[in-house]
Short mmCIF file of C-alpha atoms and ligand atoms in Angstrom, two decimals:
data_model
loop_
_atom_site.label_atom_id
_atom_site.label_comp_id
_atom_site.label_asym_id
_atom_site.label_seq_id
_atom_site.Cartn_x
_atom_site.Cartn_y
_atom_site.Cartn_z
CA MET V 1 4.01 -1.50 -25.45
CA GLY V 2 1.51 -2.95 -23.68
CA ASP V 3 1.79 -4.56 -19.85
CA PRO V 4 5.22 -5.42 -18.91
CA LEU V 5 5.89 -8.90 -19.02
CA ARG V 6 8.74 -8.50 -17.18
CA SER V 7 10.39 -5.79 -15.03
CA CYS V 8 13.63 -4.43 -13.02
CA SER V 9 15.38 -1.81 -11.97
CA HIS V 10 16.85 -1.26 -15.37
CA GLU V 11 14.83 -2.67 -18.18
CA ILE V 12 11.40 -3.25 -19.23
CA VAL V 13 10.85 -6.21 -21.25
CA GLY V 14 6.58 -6.26 -22.86
CA GLN V 15 3.94 -7.24 -26.25
CA VAL V 16 4.21 -5.14 -28.49
CA THR V 17 0.59 -3.80 -28.88
CA SER V 18 0.45 -0.85 -31.57
CA ILE V 19 3.15 0.79 -33.45
CA GLY V 20 3.68 3.93 -36.11
CA HIS V 21 3.92 3.75 -39.12
CA ASN V 22 7.98 4.48 -40.08
CA VAL V 23 8.44 1.26 -37.40
CA THR V 24 10.24 -1.14 -39.17
CA LYS V 25 12.12 -3.85 -37.00
CA PHE V 26 8.51 -4.20 -34.42
CA ARG V 27 5.13 -5.86 -35.37
CA VAL V 28 2.26 -5.81 -33.32
CA GLY V 29 2.31 -8.70 -30.60
CA ASP V 30 6.31 -8.71 -30.96
CA ILE V 31 7.36 -9.25 -27.65
CA ALA V 32 10.18 -5.80 -26.61
CA GLY V 33 12.63 -4.18 -24.52
CA VAL V 34 12.96 -0.75 -23.23
CA GLY V 35 16.85 -0.06 -22.41
CA CYS V 36 18.34 2.58 -19.72
CA ILE V 37 18.81 5.15 -22.46
CA ILE V 38 15.63 6.54 -24.26
CA GLY V 39 16.60 9.78 -26.23
CA SER V 40 19.47 11.89 -27.40
CA CYS V 41 19.44 15.10 -29.62
CA GLY V 42 20.82 13.35 -32.86
CA PRO V 43 22.81 16.00 -33.80
CA CYS V 44 25.55 16.55 -31.77
CA ASP V 45 29.25 15.03 -31.89
CA ASN V 46 28.18 12.21 -29.43
CA CYS V 47 25.47 11.69 -31.28
CA LYS V 48 26.95 11.38 -34.63
CA GLN V 49 29.70 8.63 -33.82
CA ASP V 50 26.94 6.38 -32.23
CA LEU V 51 28.23 7.90 -28.56
CA GLU V 52 24.00 8.67 -27.46
CA ASN V 53 25.76 7.93 -23.91
CA TYR V 54 27.76 10.91 -23.84
CA CYS V 55 24.90 13.18 -25.52
CA PRO V 56 24.42 16.06 -23.22
CA LYS V 57 20.84 16.05 -24.03
CA MET V 58 20.15 12.25 -23.16
CA LEU V 59 17.63 11.46 -21.78
CA TRP V 60 17.50 8.43 -19.15
CA THR V 61 14.19 5.98 -19.55
CA PHE V 62 13.77 6.04 -15.91
CA ASN V 63 12.86 9.83 -14.34
CA GLY V 64 14.70 11.33 -17.01
CA HIS V 65 13.34 15.11 -18.16
CA HIS V 66 11.76 15.13 -21.61
CA GLU V 67 12.11 18.77 -23.00
CA ASP V 68 8.53 20.28 -22.18
CA GLY V 69 9.53 19.46 -18.37
CA THR V 70 7.16 16.39 -17.78
CA ARG V 71 9.36 12.78 -16.36
CA ALA V 72 10.19 9.47 -17.85
CA PHE V 73 9.11 6.38 -16.76
CA ALA V 74 9.61 5.51 -12.80
CA PRO V 75 9.18 2.28 -12.89
CA LEU V 76 8.66 1.91 -9.13
CA LYS V 77 5.88 4.48 -8.95
CA TYR V 78 3.81 3.32 -12.02
CA PHE V 79 3.47 -0.19 -10.41
CA GLY V 80 2.12 1.55 -7.32
CA LEU V 81 5.23 0.50 -4.82
CA SER V 82 4.46 3.64 -2.74
CA LYS V 83 1.42 1.70 -2.28
CA LEU V 84 1.01 -0.61 1.50
CA ASP V 85 1.50 -4.28 1.08
CA ARG V 86 3.58 -4.60 -1.86
CA HIS V 87 6.29 -6.43 -2.66
CA LEU V 88 8.96 -6.03 -4.83
CA GLY V 89 11.69 -8.98 -6.52
CA VAL V 90 14.81 -7.80 -7.19
CA ALA V 91 17.02 -9.99 -9.44
CA GLU V 92 20.63 -9.04 -11.01
CA PHE V 93 21.81 -7.66 -7.45
CA GLY V 94 24.19 -5.37 -8.52
CA GLY V 95 24.71 -1.90 -8.59
CA VAL V 96 20.83 -0.61 -10.19
CA GLY V 97 19.81 -3.80 -7.60
CA HIS V 98 21.27 -2.69 -4.81
CA MET V 99 19.29 0.65 -5.84
CA ALA V 100 16.34 -0.80 -6.70
CA VAL V 101 16.35 -2.31 -2.92
CA LYS V 102 17.04 1.07 -0.86
CA PHE V 103 14.06 2.74 -2.87
CA ALA V 104 11.93 -0.07 -2.16
CA LYS V 105 12.53 -0.36 1.04
CA ALA V 106 12.36 3.44 1.26
CA PHE V 107 8.68 3.18 -0.22
CA GLY V 108 7.87 1.31 2.16
CA ALA V 109 7.60 -1.91 0.33
CA LYS V 110 8.32 -5.88 1.21
CA VAL V 111 11.72 -6.91 -0.84
CA THR V 112 13.06 -10.13 -2.03
CA VAL V 113 16.33 -10.23 -4.11
CA ILE V 114 17.14 -12.83 -6.52
CA SER V 115 20.39 -13.80 -6.92
CA SER V 116 22.60 -16.59 -8.33
CA SER V 117 25.10 -16.07 -5.75
CA PRO V 118 24.00 -17.20 -2.13
CA SER V 119 26.95 -15.20 -0.44
CA LYS V 120 25.26 -12.33 -1.38
CA LYS V 121 22.73 -12.91 1.15
CA LYS V 122 24.20 -11.18 4.13
CA GLU V 123 24.85 -7.63 2.14
CA ALA V 124 21.19 -7.97 0.63
CA VAL V 125 19.39 -8.70 3.65
CA GLU V 126 21.59 -7.37 7.05
CA ARG V 127 22.72 -4.05 4.51
CA LEU V 128 20.73 -3.16 2.93
CA GLY V 129 17.24 -4.51 4.57
CA ALA V 130 16.05 -6.81 2.36
CA ASP V 131 12.78 -8.82 3.99
CA SER V 132 14.19 -12.30 2.14
CA PHE V 133 16.58 -13.85 -0.12
CA LEU V 134 16.26 -16.65 -3.01
CA VAL V 135 19.09 -18.49 -4.57
CA SER V 136 17.86 -18.41 -8.04
CA HIS V 137 19.12 -21.68 -9.03
CA ASN V 138 18.39 -23.44 -5.76
ZN1 ZN F 201 23.31 14.04 -29.07
#
């Protein structure tokens, strides 16, 4: 997948720039997304029942460990959030969104929370330390 068009703390959306010879569901130029799980073992009982999220060898998209010891995608580092003067927008201010705010603030980034619910401003700014808050429908 090429440069992401959109990213939040639990998914990445981008444009397909190349495909493998066995790929049938995507073509170059398609918009595609990656969820929070990118791998599982396949032959275990959970995998055979399409319950890959219970596979003991499930691989998380974010910071998961491949069998060779390498780590999976770490979006906050990938997008350079640890560098100075970065500003992150966090949409979908729920459980994962809360974590995104905490990690981004720990990296020293400026954080804006974007939510459809004005009632979440106090929690975002006062409790988690977001720098600003936007109401998405306003
Ligand atoms: Zn499995």
